[in-house]
Coordinates of C-alpha atoms in Angstrom, one line a residue:
Chain A
M226 CA -0.1 0.1 -0.2
I227 CA 1.6 3.5 -0.8
V228 CA 0.1 6.2 1.1
A229 CA 0.9 9.8 0.2
K230 CA 0.1 12.1 3.7
N231 CA -0.3 16.1 3.1
I232 CA 2.0 16.1 0.6
S233 CA 3.5 19.4 -0.8
K234 CA 6.2 20.7 -3.2
I235 CA 7.6 23.8 -3.5
Y236 CA 10.2 25.3 -6.0
F237 CA 12.5 28.6 -5.1
E238 CA 11.3 28.4 -1.7
G239 CA 11.7 31.7 -0.2
S240 CA 12.7 33.5 -3.1
K241 CA 10.4 35.6 -5.2
K242 CA 9.9 32.7 -7.8
E243 CA 8.9 30.6 -5.4
F244 CA 5.9 28.5 -6.2
Y245 CA 3.9 25.3 -5.7
A246 CA 4.5 22.4 -8.0
L247 CA 1.9 19.7 -5.5
K248 CA -0.4 21.3 -2.7
N249 CA -1.9 19.0 0.3
I250 CA -1.8 16.1 -1.9
N251 CA -3.9 13.1 -0.3
F252 CA -4.4 9.6 -1.9
E253 CA -3.9 5.8 -1.4
I254 CA -2.7 3.1 -4.1
K255 CA -3.6 -0.6 -3.0
K256 CA -1.3 -2.9 -3.9
G257 CA -1.6 -4.9 -6.8
S258 CA -3.8 -2.0 -8.1
F259 CA -3.3 0.0 -11.9
V260 CA -3.4 3.9 -10.9
I261 CA -3.3 6.9 -13.1
F262 CA -2.7 10.3 -12.9
K263 CA -3.7 12.8 -15.7
G264 CA -3.2 16.1 -16.2
V265 CA -1.5 18.8 -18.6
S266 CA 1.9 19.5 -18.9
G267 CA 3.0 21.1 -15.6
S268 CA 0.4 20.2 -13.3
G269 CA 2.9 18.4 -11.5
K270 CA 2.3 15.0 -12.4
S271 CA 6.3 13.9 -13.1
T272 CA 6.9 15.8 -9.6
L273 CA 4.4 13.0 -7.8
L274 CA 6.1 10.8 -9.7
S275 CA 9.8 11.7 -8.4
I276 CA 8.7 12.1 -4.9
L277 CA 6.6 8.7 -5.2
S278 CA 10.0 7.2 -6.5
T279 CA 12.4 8.9 -3.7
I280 CA 14.1 10.3 -6.0
S281 CA 13.3 13.9 -4.5
K282 CA 11.8 14.6 -1.2
P283 CA 8.3 16.3 -0.6
S284 CA 8.5 20.1 0.9
F285 CA 5.6 18.9 3.3
G286 CA 4.2 15.7 3.9
E287 CA 5.7 11.8 3.5
I288 CA 5.3 9.2 1.8
L289 CA 4.3 5.9 2.9
F290 CA 5.1 2.2 1.2
D291 CA 3.8 0.0 3.2
K292 CA 3.8 2.4 6.5
E293 CA 7.6 2.8 6.0
P294 CA 8.1 6.7 6.1
V295 CA 10.3 6.4 2.8
S296 CA 10.2 10.2 1.8
K297 CA 12.0 10.7 5.1
Y298 CA 15.0 8.4 4.5
P299 CA 18.4 9.6 4.1
D300 CA 19.7 9.3 0.2
I301 CA 21.4 6.1 1.2
H302 CA 18.5 4.6 2.5
A303 CA 16.2 6.0 -0.1
S304 CA 18.5 4.7 -3.4
S305 CA 18.5 1.3 -1.8
F306 CA 14.7 1.2 -1.6
R307 CA 14.3 2.6 -4.4
A308 CA 17.0 -0.4 -5.9
K309 CA 14.9 -3.2 -4.5
N310 CA 11.3 -1.9 -5.3
I311 CA 10.8 0.8 -7.5
G312 CA 10.8 0.1 -11.4
Y313 CA 10.6 3.6 -13.3
I314 CA 9.9 3.6 -16.8
F315 CA 10.7 7.0 -18.8
Q316 CA 8.8 9.2 -21.3
S317 CA 12.1 9.4 -23.2
F318 CA 13.1 5.8 -22.1
N319 CA 16.4 7.2 -20.5
L320 CA 18.7 4.8 -21.4
F321 CA 22.5 5.3 -21.6
E322 CA 22.8 5.1 -25.8
D323 CA 26.2 4.2 -26.3
L324 CA 26.0 1.0 -24.2
T325 CA 24.4 -2.3 -25.1
V326 CA 21.2 -3.2 -24.4
F327 CA 22.6 -5.8 -22.0
V328 CA 24.6 -3.4 -20.1
N329 CA 21.9 -0.7 -19.5
V330 CA 19.4 -3.5 -18.3
S331 CA 21.8 -5.1 -15.8
L332 CA 22.6 -1.3 -14.4
P333 CA 20.0 -1.8 -11.5
L334 CA 21.7 -5.1 -10.3
I335 CA 24.9 -3.4 -9.8
P336 CA 24.2 -1.4 -6.3
L337 CA 22.3 -4.6 -5.2
G338 CA 26.1 -6.7 -5.1
F339 CA 25.0 -9.2 -7.2
S340 CA 28.0 -11.0 -9.0
Q341 CA 28.7 -11.0 -12.5
K342 CA 27.3 -14.6 -13.0
D343 CA 23.9 -13.4 -11.4
I344 CA 23.8 -10.7 -13.6
D345 CA 24.1 -12.6 -16.7
K346 CA 21.5 -15.2 -15.8
K347 CA 18.9 -12.6 -14.5
V348 CA 19.3 -10.2 -17.8
E349 CA 19.2 -13.2 -20.4
E350 CA 15.7 -14.2 -18.1
I351 CA 14.1 -10.5 -18.3
L352 CA 15.3 -9.9 -21.9
T353 CA 13.8 -13.2 -22.6
L354 CA 10.6 -12.2 -21.0
S355 CA 10.8 -8.6 -22.6
N356 CA 11.3 -10.5 -26.2
I357 CA 14.6 -8.3 -26.8
L358 CA 17.2 -10.8 -26.3
H359 CA 17.9 -11.1 -30.0
K360 CA 19.2 -7.5 -29.5
K361 CA 21.4 -7.9 -26.5
D362 CA 24.6 -6.8 -27.9
E363 CA 23.2 -4.2 -29.4
I364 CA 24.2 -0.4 -28.9
V365 CA 21.0 1.3 -27.6
S366 CA 21.0 3.7 -30.2
N367 CA 20.6 1.5 -33.1
L368 CA 17.3 0.2 -31.6
S369 CA 13.8 1.2 -32.9
G370 CA 11.3 3.3 -30.5
G371 CA 9.5 0.0 -29.4
E372 CA 12.8 -2.0 -29.0
K373 CA 14.1 1.0 -26.9
Q374 CA 10.6 0.7 -24.7
R375 CA 11.1 -2.8 -24.5
C376 CA 14.9 -2.4 -23.3
A377 CA 13.5 0.7 -20.8
I378 CA 10.8 -2.5 -19.5
A379 CA 13.4 -4.8 -19.3
R380 CA 15.4 -2.4 -17.0
A381 CA 12.6 -1.2 -15.0
L382 CA 11.7 -5.2 -13.6
I383 CA 15.1 -6.9 -13.5
N384 CA 15.1 -6.1 -10.0
N385 CA 11.9 -7.9 -9.6
S386 CA 10.2 -4.4 -8.3
N387 CA 6.7 -5.0 -7.1
T388 CA 5.7 -1.5 -7.9
I389 CA 6.3 0.0 -11.7
L390 CA 6.3 3.7 -12.0
C391 CA 5.7 5.0 -15.9
D392 CA 6.4 8.8 -16.4
E393 CA 4.2 9.3 -20.0
P394 CA 5.5 6.1 -21.1
T395 CA 3.7 6.2 -24.5
S396 CA 4.7 9.8 -25.3
S397 CA 7.5 8.7 -28.0
L398 CA 5.9 5.7 -29.3
D399 CA 3.6 5.0 -31.9
Y400 CA 0.0 4.0 -31.9
E401 CA 1.0 0.3 -32.5
N402 CA 4.1 0.5 -29.7
S403 CA 1.4 1.9 -27.3
M404 CA -0.7 -0.4 -27.3
N405 CA 2.1 -2.9 -27.0
F406 CA 3.0 -1.0 -24.3
I407 CA 0.2 -1.1 -22.7
K408 CA -0.8 -4.7 -23.0
T409 CA 2.3 -5.2 -21.1
L410 CA 1.6 -3.0 -18.7
K411 CA -2.0 -5.1 -17.9
E412 CA 0.4 -8.5 -17.7
L413 CA 2.5 -7.0 -15.0
K414 CA -0.8 -5.7 -13.0
E415 CA -2.3 -9.4 -13.8
S416 CA 1.3 -10.6 -12.6
G417 CA 0.4 -8.5 -9.0
K418 CA 2.4 -5.7 -9.8
T419 CA 1.5 -1.9 -8.3
I420 CA 1.4 0.1 -11.8
V421 CA 1.2 3.9 -11.3
V422 CA 1.2 6.3 -14.9
A423 CA 1.8 10.0 -15.1
T424 CA -0.2 10.8 -18.4
H425 CA -1.9 12.6 -20.7
D426 CA -2.1 10.0 -23.4
P427 CA -5.9 9.4 -23.6
L428 CA -5.5 5.7 -24.8
F429 CA -5.2 5.1 -21.1
F430 CA -8.5 6.7 -20.2
E431 CA -10.7 3.9 -21.5
L432 CA -8.6 1.0 -20.2
D433 CA -11.0 -1.2 -18.5
F434 CA -8.5 -3.0 -16.0
V435 CA -7.5 0.5 -14.5
D436 CA -8.4 0.9 -11.1
K437 CA -8.3 4.5 -10.2
V438 CA -7.7 8.0 -12.4
F439 CA -6.2 10.7 -10.3
E440 CA -6.0 14.2 -12.1
L441 CA -3.7 16.9 -11.1
K442 CA -4.4 20.7 -12.1
N443 CA -1.6 23.2 -10.6
G444 CA -0.7 21.0 -8.2
V445 CA -3.6 20.1 -6.9
L446 CA -5.3 16.4 -6.7
V447 CA -9.1 16.3 -8.6
E448 CA -10.3 12.6 -8.1
Chain B
M182 CA 29.2 -3.4 -4.7
K183 CA 31.2 -6.9 -6.2
I184 CA 34.3 -5.5 -7.2
S185 CA 34.5 -7.1 -10.5
V186 CA 31.4 -5.8 -12.0
F187 CA 31.9 -2.4 -10.8
I188 CA 35.4 -2.4 -12.4
N189 CA 33.9 -3.8 -15.3
L190 CA 31.3 -0.9 -15.3
I191 CA 34.0 1.8 -14.7
F192 CA 35.9 0.5 -18.1
L193 CA 32.4 0.6 -19.9
L194 CA 31.5 4.3 -18.7
L195 CA 35.3 5.2 -19.5
H196 CA 35.0 3.8 -23.1
K197 CA 31.5 5.5 -23.8
Q198 CA 32.8 8.7 -22.4
K199 CA 36.4 7.9 -24.2
T200 CA 36.2 11.7 -26.2
K201 CA 36.2 13.5 -23.1
Y202 CA 38.4 11.2 -21.3
I203 CA 41.3 11.4 -23.6
S204 CA 41.5 15.1 -23.7
I205 CA 41.5 15.2 -19.9
F206 CA 44.2 12.4 -20.3
I207 CA 46.7 14.4 -22.7
L208 CA 46.3 17.7 -20.6
S209 CA 47.2 15.6 -17.3
T210 CA 50.2 13.4 -19.2
L211 CA 51.4 17.0 -20.4
T212 CA 51.5 18.4 -17.0
I213 CA 53.0 15.3 -15.2
F214 CA 55.5 15.3 -17.7
L215 CA 57.0 18.9 -17.6
L216 CA 57.3 18.4 -13.7
S217 CA 58.7 14.7 -14.1
T218 CA 61.4 16.3 -16.4
V219 CA 62.4 19.2 -14.1
I220 CA 62.5 16.7 -11.1
F221 CA 64.8 13.9 -13.3
I222 CA 67.3 16.4 -14.5
K223 CA 67.6 18.3 -11.3
S224 CA 67.9 15.0 -9.1
S225 CA 70.3 13.6 -11.7
L226 CA 72.6 16.8 -12.1
Q227 CA 72.6 17.3 -7.9
N228 CA 73.8 13.5 -7.8
E229 CA 76.4 13.7 -10.0
I230 CA 78.0 16.9 -9.0
L231 CA 77.3 16.0 -4.9
K232 CA 79.1 12.6 -5.4
T233 CA 82.1 14.5 -7.3
L234 CA 82.4 17.0 -4.3
E235 CA 81.7 14.1 -1.8
S236 CA 85.3 13.0 -2.9
H237 CA 86.7 16.3 -2.7
N238 CA 89.1 17.3 0.4
D239 CA 87.3 18.5 3.7
F240 CA 89.1 21.7 3.9
I241 CA 89.9 24.5 1.4
I242 CA 92.2 27.4 2.8
Q243 CA 92.6 30.6 0.7
R244 CA 94.6 33.6 0.7
E245 CA 92.1 36.8 1.5
F246 CA 92.7 41.0 1.8
G247 CA 89.8 42.8 1.9
G248 CA 87.5 40.8 0.3
R249 CA 89.8 39.7 -2.6
I250 CA 91.2 36.2 -3.4
F251 CA 95.0 36.1 -3.9
D252 CA 97.2 32.7 -4.4
I253 CA 98.6 31.4 -1.2
E254 CA 102.1 30.8 0.0
N255 CA 103.6 27.0 -0.2
Q256 CA 105.4 27.5 3.0
L257 CA 101.8 27.1 5.0
E258 CA 101.9 23.7 4.1
D259 CA 104.7 23.3 6.7
K260 CA 102.2 25.1 9.6
L261 CA 99.3 22.5 8.3
R262 CA 101.5 19.3 9.1
N263 CA 102.1 21.1 12.4
I264 CA 98.7 20.6 13.6
Y265 CA 97.5 17.3 14.7
G266 CA 94.7 15.7 13.3
V267 CA 95.1 17.4 9.6
K268 CA 96.1 14.7 6.9
N269 CA 96.1 15.0 2.9
I270 CA 97.6 18.0 2.5
T271 CA 97.5 19.0 -1.1
K272 CA 98.3 22.2 -2.7
R273 CA 96.3 23.3 -5.9
V274 CA 96.9 25.3 -8.7
Y275 CA 94.0 26.2 -11.0
G276 CA 92.8 29.4 -12.8
R277 CA 91.2 30.2 -16.2
Y278 CA 93.3 29.9 -20.0
K279 CA 91.5 32.2 -22.6
F280 CA 91.2 30.5 -25.8
L281 CA 91.0 33.8 -27.9
S282 CA 89.9 32.0 -31.2
E283 CA 86.6 31.1 -29.7
D284 CA 86.5 33.9 -26.8
V285 CA 85.9 31.0 -24.4
Y286 CA 87.9 30.1 -21.1
F287 CA 89.5 26.5 -20.1
T288 CA 89.8 25.6 -16.8
I289 CA 93.3 25.0 -16.0
I290 CA 93.9 22.3 -13.1
G291 CA 97.5 22.1 -11.6
V292 CA 98.4 18.4 -10.2
D293 CA 101.4 16.9 -8.6
F294 CA 101.7 13.8 -10.2
S295 CA 103.8 12.7 -7.9
N296 CA 100.7 13.0 -5.1
L297 CA 97.9 11.8 -6.7
N298 CA 94.6 11.1 -4.8
K299 CA 92.2 8.2 -5.4
E300 CA 89.8 10.7 -7.4
L301 CA 92.9 11.6 -10.1
K302 CA 93.9 8.2 -10.5
N303 CA 90.5 6.8 -11.5
L304 CA 91.1 9.7 -14.4
G305 CA 94.3 7.9 -15.2
L306 CA 96.3 10.4 -14.7
Q307 CA 99.2 7.6 -13.2
N308 CA 101.4 7.7 -16.7
I309 CA 101.2 11.5 -17.7
S310 CA 104.5 13.3 -17.6
N311 CA 104.9 16.3 -16.6
D312 CA 104.9 18.2 -20.2
E313 CA 101.6 16.9 -21.1
M314 CA 97.9 17.4 -20.3
I315 CA 94.8 15.8 -20.0
V316 CA 92.1 17.6 -22.2
G317 CA 87.9 17.9 -21.2
F318 CA 86.1 15.9 -24.4
E319 CA 84.8 19.8 -25.5
V320 CA 88.1 21.2 -24.9
D321 CA 89.3 18.4 -27.4
N322 CA 86.7 19.4 -29.6
L323 CA 87.7 23.1 -30.1
L324 CA 91.3 22.2 -30.4
K325 CA 90.6 19.9 -33.2
K326 CA 88.6 22.6 -34.9
Y327 CA 92.0 24.6 -35.1
K328 CA 94.0 21.7 -36.2
Y329 CA 95.4 20.9 -32.3
T330 CA 94.8 17.5 -32.7
N331 CA 98.1 16.1 -30.8
Y332 CA 99.0 19.3 -28.9
Y333 CA 98.4 23.3 -28.2
D334 CA 100.9 26.1 -28.0
F335 CA 100.1 27.7 -24.6
F336 CA 101.0 31.6 -24.6
L337 CA 102.5 32.4 -21.2
P338 CA 102.4 35.7 -19.3
N339 CA 105.9 36.4 -20.2
K340 CA 105.1 36.1 -24.3
E341 CA 106.5 32.9 -24.3
I342 CA 104.9 29.9 -26.4
K343 CA 104.8 26.4 -24.4
K344 CA 103.8 23.5 -26.2
V345 CA 102.1 20.8 -24.6
K346 CA 101.2 17.4 -25.6
I347 CA 97.4 15.9 -25.3
A348 CA 98.2 12.6 -23.3
K349 CA 94.2 11.8 -23.0
V350 CA 90.9 13.3 -23.7
L351 CA 88.4 12.8 -20.4
E352 CA 85.2 10.7 -21.9
K353 CA 82.1 12.6 -22.7
E354 CA 80.6 10.7 -20.0
S355 CA 82.1 12.9 -17.4
N356 CA 81.4 16.2 -19.3
I357 CA 79.0 17.7 -16.7
I358 CA 82.2 18.4 -14.3
S359 CA 85.0 17.9 -16.7
S360 CA 83.9 19.5 -20.3
D361 CA 86.0 22.5 -20.1
I362 CA 89.1 21.5 -18.0
I363 CA 92.9 20.7 -18.9
I364 CA 95.0 19.0 -16.0
L365 CA 98.5 19.2 -16.6
D366 CA 101.4 19.4 -14.1
I367 CA 101.3 21.7 -11.3
N368 CA 104.5 23.7 -12.6
L369 CA 103.4 24.0 -15.5
A370 CA 99.4 25.0 -14.4
R371 CA 101.5 27.9 -12.4
D372 CA 104.1 29.0 -15.3
I373 CA 100.4 28.9 -17.6
L374 CA 98.7 30.8 -15.7
G375 CA 101.6 33.3 -14.3
I376 CA 101.4 32.1 -10.8
N377 CA 104.7 32.2 -8.7
R378 CA 106.1 28.6 -8.1
D379 CA 106.2 29.6 -4.5
F380 CA 102.5 30.3 -4.3
S381 CA 99.5 27.7 -5.0
T382 CA 95.7 28.7 -5.8
N383 CA 94.8 27.0 -2.6
I384 CA 95.1 24.5 0.1
A385 CA 93.3 21.3 0.6
F386 CA 93.3 19.2 3.3
D387 CA 91.3 16.5 5.4
V388 CA 90.0 16.1 8.9
P389 CA 89.4 12.3 9.4
N390 CA 87.8 12.9 12.8
E391 CA 84.6 14.9 12.4
L392 CA 84.7 16.2 16.1
E393 CA 88.0 18.2 15.5
R394 CA 86.9 19.8 12.4
T395 CA 85.7 23.1 14.1
N396 CA 88.4 23.0 16.5
I397 CA 91.0 22.9 13.7
K398 CA 89.0 26.0 11.8
Q399 CA 89.2 27.8 14.6
K400 CA 92.8 27.0 15.6
L401 CA 93.9 28.1 11.9
Q402 CA 91.9 31.4 12.2
R403 CA 93.3 32.0 14.9
L404 CA 96.9 31.2 13.2
D405 CA 96.2 33.5 10.4
L406 CA 93.5 36.0 10.1
E407 CA 93.6 36.5 6.6
L408 CA 92.9 32.9 5.3
N409 CA 89.4 32.5 4.3
I410 CA 88.8 28.5 5.3
I411 CA 86.0 26.4 3.5
Q412 CA 84.1 23.5 4.6
K413 CA 83.2 21.0 2.0
E414 CA 79.8 21.6 3.7
D415 CA 79.4 24.7 2.9
I416 CA 80.0 24.3 -0.9
L417 CA 77.7 21.3 -0.8
K418 CA 75.1 23.7 0.7
K419 CA 75.9 25.9 -2.1
Y420 CA 75.2 23.7 -4.8
E421 CA 72.1 22.6 -3.3
T422 CA 70.7 26.0 -3.2
I423 CA 71.5 27.0 -6.5
F424 CA 69.7 23.6 -7.5
N425 CA 67.0 24.5 -5.1
Y426 CA 66.5 27.9 -6.9
K427 CA 66.3 26.5 -9.7
G428 CA 64.2 23.6 -9.3
G429 CA 62.0 26.0 -7.2
V430 CA 61.4 27.8 -10.3
F431 CA 60.0 25.4 -12.2
L432 CA 58.2 24.4 -9.1
I433 CA 56.2 27.1 -9.1
L434 CA 55.5 27.7 -12.9
Y435 CA 54.6 23.7 -12.6
L436 CA 51.9 24.9 -9.5
V437 CA 51.0 27.5 -12.3
V438 CA 50.2 25.0 -14.8
L439 CA 48.9 22.7 -12.6
F440 CA 46.5 25.1 -10.9
A441 CA 45.1 26.3 -14.4
F442 CA 44.5 23.0 -15.2
I443 CA 42.7 21.9 -12.0
M444 CA 40.6 25.2 -12.8
I445 CA 39.9 24.1 -16.2
L446 CA 38.4 20.6 -14.9
Y447 CA 36.7 22.1 -12.0
Q448 CA 35.2 24.6 -14.6
R449 CA 34.4 21.2 -16.9
Y450 CA 32.7 19.5 -14.2
S451 CA 30.9 22.3 -12.8
Q452 CA 29.1 23.1 -16.1
V453 CA 28.4 19.7 -16.8
S454 CA 26.8 18.8 -20.0
I455 CA 23.0 18.3 -20.3
N456 CA 24.1 14.7 -20.9
E457 CA 26.3 14.1 -18.0
R458 CA 23.7 15.5 -15.8
K459 CA 20.9 12.9 -17.6
Q460 CA 23.6 10.1 -16.9
I461 CA 23.6 11.1 -13.0
A462 CA 20.0 11.6 -13.0
I463 CA 19.8 8.0 -14.6
F464 CA 22.0 6.3 -12.6
K465 CA 19.9 8.2 -9.6
A466 CA 16.7 6.9 -10.7
I467 CA 17.6 3.0 -11.0
G468 CA 18.5 3.3 -7.3
Y469 CA 22.5 4.5 -7.3
S470 CA 22.9 6.7 -4.1
V471 CA 25.1 9.6 -4.1
R472 CA 27.5 7.7 -2.7
D473 CA 27.5 5.4 -5.6
I474 CA 27.7 8.0 -8.4
I475 CA 30.5 9.4 -6.6
K476 CA 32.4 6.4 -6.2
I477 CA 31.5 5.5 -10.1
K478 CA 32.7 9.7 -10.9
M479 CA 35.9 9.3 -9.0
S480 CA 36.9 5.5 -9.9
E481 CA 36.8 7.1 -13.6
N482 CA 39.0 9.7 -13.1
F483 CA 41.1 7.7 -10.6
V484 CA 42.2 5.4 -13.6
V485 CA 42.6 8.6 -15.8
A486 CA 44.5 10.1 -13.7
F487 CA 46.7 7.1 -13.3
V488 CA 47.2 6.4 -16.3
S489 CA 48.2 9.8 -16.9
Y490 CA 50.3 9.8 -13.8
L491 CA 52.8 6.9 -15.3
F492 CA 52.7 8.0 -18.8
G493 CA 53.6 11.5 -17.9
V494 CA 56.1 9.7 -15.7
L495 CA 57.2 7.4 -18.2
L496 CA 57.6 9.6 -21.3
A497 CA 59.7 12.2 -18.7
Y498 CA 62.1 9.2 -18.1
F499 CA 62.2 8.3 -22.3
F500 CA 62.6 12.1 -22.7
V501 CA 65.3 13.2 -19.7
F502 CA 67.5 9.6 -19.7
I503 CA 66.8 8.0 -23.3
L504 CA 67.1 11.3 -25.1
N505 CA 69.2 13.2 -22.4
A506 CA 66.3 15.8 -22.1
P507 CA 67.5 18.0 -25.5
I508 CA 67.4 22.2 -24.8
L509 CA 66.0 21.6 -21.1
K510 CA 69.3 20.1 -19.7
N511 CA 71.2 23.5 -20.3
I512 CA 68.6 25.7 -18.1
F513 CA 70.5 23.6 -15.1
I514 CA 73.9 23.8 -16.1
D515 CA 76.1 26.8 -16.7
F516 CA 75.9 27.3 -20.9
S517 CA 77.9 30.9 -20.6
N518 CA 81.7 29.6 -21.6
I519 CA 82.1 26.5 -23.2
K520 CA 79.1 24.3 -24.6
N521 CA 78.4 21.2 -22.0
D522 CA 76.9 18.4 -23.8
F523 CA 76.6 15.9 -20.8
I524 CA 75.2 12.6 -20.2
I525 CA 72.1 12.6 -17.6
Y526 CA 72.5 9.5 -16.0
P527 CA 69.2 7.6 -14.2
Y528 CA 68.6 8.4 -10.8
I529 CA 65.2 9.1 -8.9
E530 CA 64.2 10.3 -5.9
F531 CA 61.5 7.7 -5.1
S532 CA 60.1 10.0 -2.4
T533 CA 59.5 13.1 -4.7
F534 CA 57.3 10.9 -7.2
V535 CA 55.3 9.3 -4.3
T536 CA 54.9 13.1 -3.1
L537 CA 53.8 14.1 -6.8
F538 CA 51.8 11.3 -7.1
L539 CA 49.6 12.0 -3.7
F540 CA 49.6 16.2 -4.6
F541 CA 48.4 15.4 -8.1
M542 CA 45.6 13.0 -7.5
V543 CA 44.2 15.0 -4.2
L544 CA 43.9 18.1 -6.8
F545 CA 42.8 16.1 -9.5
L546 CA 39.8 14.2 -7.6
S547 CA 38.9 17.2 -5.5
S548 CA 38.0 18.9 -8.7
V549 CA 35.9 16.5 -9.9
L550 CA 34.3 15.2 -6.4
I551 CA 32.8 18.7 -5.1
P552 CA 31.0 19.5 -8.4
V553 CA 29.8 15.5 -9.1
W554 CA 28.6 15.7 -5.1
K555 CA 26.8 19.0 -6.2
I556 CA 25.2 17.4 -9.0
S557 CA 24.2 14.2 -7.7
A558 CA 22.8 15.9 -4.1
I559 CA 20.4 18.1 -6.1
N560 CA 17.4 16.8 -7.4
P561 CA 18.6 15.6 -11.0
Y562 CA 14.8 14.5 -11.8
E563 CA 14.3 17.4 -14.6
S564 CA 17.2 16.3 -16.6
L565 CA 15.3 13.1 -16.9
R566 CA 12.3 14.9 -18.9

């Protein structure tokens, strides 16, 4: 269960440019559910995901993951929590373009202390599942958009995390690849993972397996 | 992180950013090369000269009036013999002889062939007769230029000409101390330099008991107030000062270069490109802590700095000891008289290189650490959008 309690995020705090990216956000996400945060650009979706993932901290309030106040963890514990529990899929994939698919997918396992043998085994498995094993030695910059997306998914799943956060995951994909991606998310939900998607792509709003849609307007949550 | 996996990752990232790191490598190598070259030359020359000075007598006495140096009377030798503890008394004659054809000076050294010390015996002076001479390598070159292949005609102060046969030429390897010298019989040297036969340039002697040296110096000074008594330690200190001064000038230059280099590096990391910010942000997003990211960045830069250090030192070794440091070595040796094309022998002060290594690494890595820490500590999320 993910719980957000009175989350606010202030940028340029104390200066003339001060503004609230998020204001008093409260919500609960049940384990295994599929939740969407929708809203136009600048509404605060990505800021909320960065706080949920523990990459950034809220100015006020807290995030609880299974009652653990993860938003209050110091960097060393937050990063360890992130490495073990969060899979992140970005709008523009955010892969290392000059490295191979294999290396990109293996990166999250390195800070967890896996041996090279274990890394090789896990990466092979996840690349097979993501149907991209045949491209494992390919440099990422040579891949198509759909292949990059599959590589990004494989990287998000490699640590067997229970929560997958997706920030505008289909904005760089064509319709066919977007639908394939949505299908993958559905399968992930069915396997028991919690899926949180921040998007303004209408394709997501008509899905029958979505449990909850939150709308963000100027940093304020409208359910 | 498993060490082998981590090392793999570092080399992958280095390969990925090869263009960036090659430019840093070239700059660092050049900086280390410059300083190592100066250290190699300075240490080697200093070692050679100090080694030569070590074999000199413990004391030299000169006659001094009004701050000027005059020839010293030979009879002082008898007075010295009466001082208990004084050994190996040697009268020395030396001076400069102008070689008009080239407008340069030869250093004339007069030696008593019947009383040679170990150093002179090593130079092969045993079989030289009183009307022969040994010449330095560069002296021989100059004489040959004017067809003096077997002898040279010295102009004496009384306008006579004295023909002296060249018995031997000193090897080029000993050039650092001997390039401009001519060694000949002590009386012949007196005639060439216009020194009365009852006088010498100075008198040298040893005092084997170190504890007695101060006493004997004071006793001598009381004996004759106009004696200038020079101890070997004073000469050694003088040479060390000269080398430290020249080395110091280079050290300052090096520090300026190093400082400029570090500032470039700092600036470079402070204004990290969007790609590099993104790289750090991706690492954070997939579970790397600030500590992990700093570890990665520091390791990447350590590899570059370490390889640069090794290359810089090896290049300097090749330049100094294999190529004999063309151009640069003359800065350390007086080049105003005869050309001194000496050979630099390998002599390395390891402690200096360990200090240099630590100094270089600390500066290098801190110039990377501060900006990387700043970037990874602040929220990099915006870089991912």
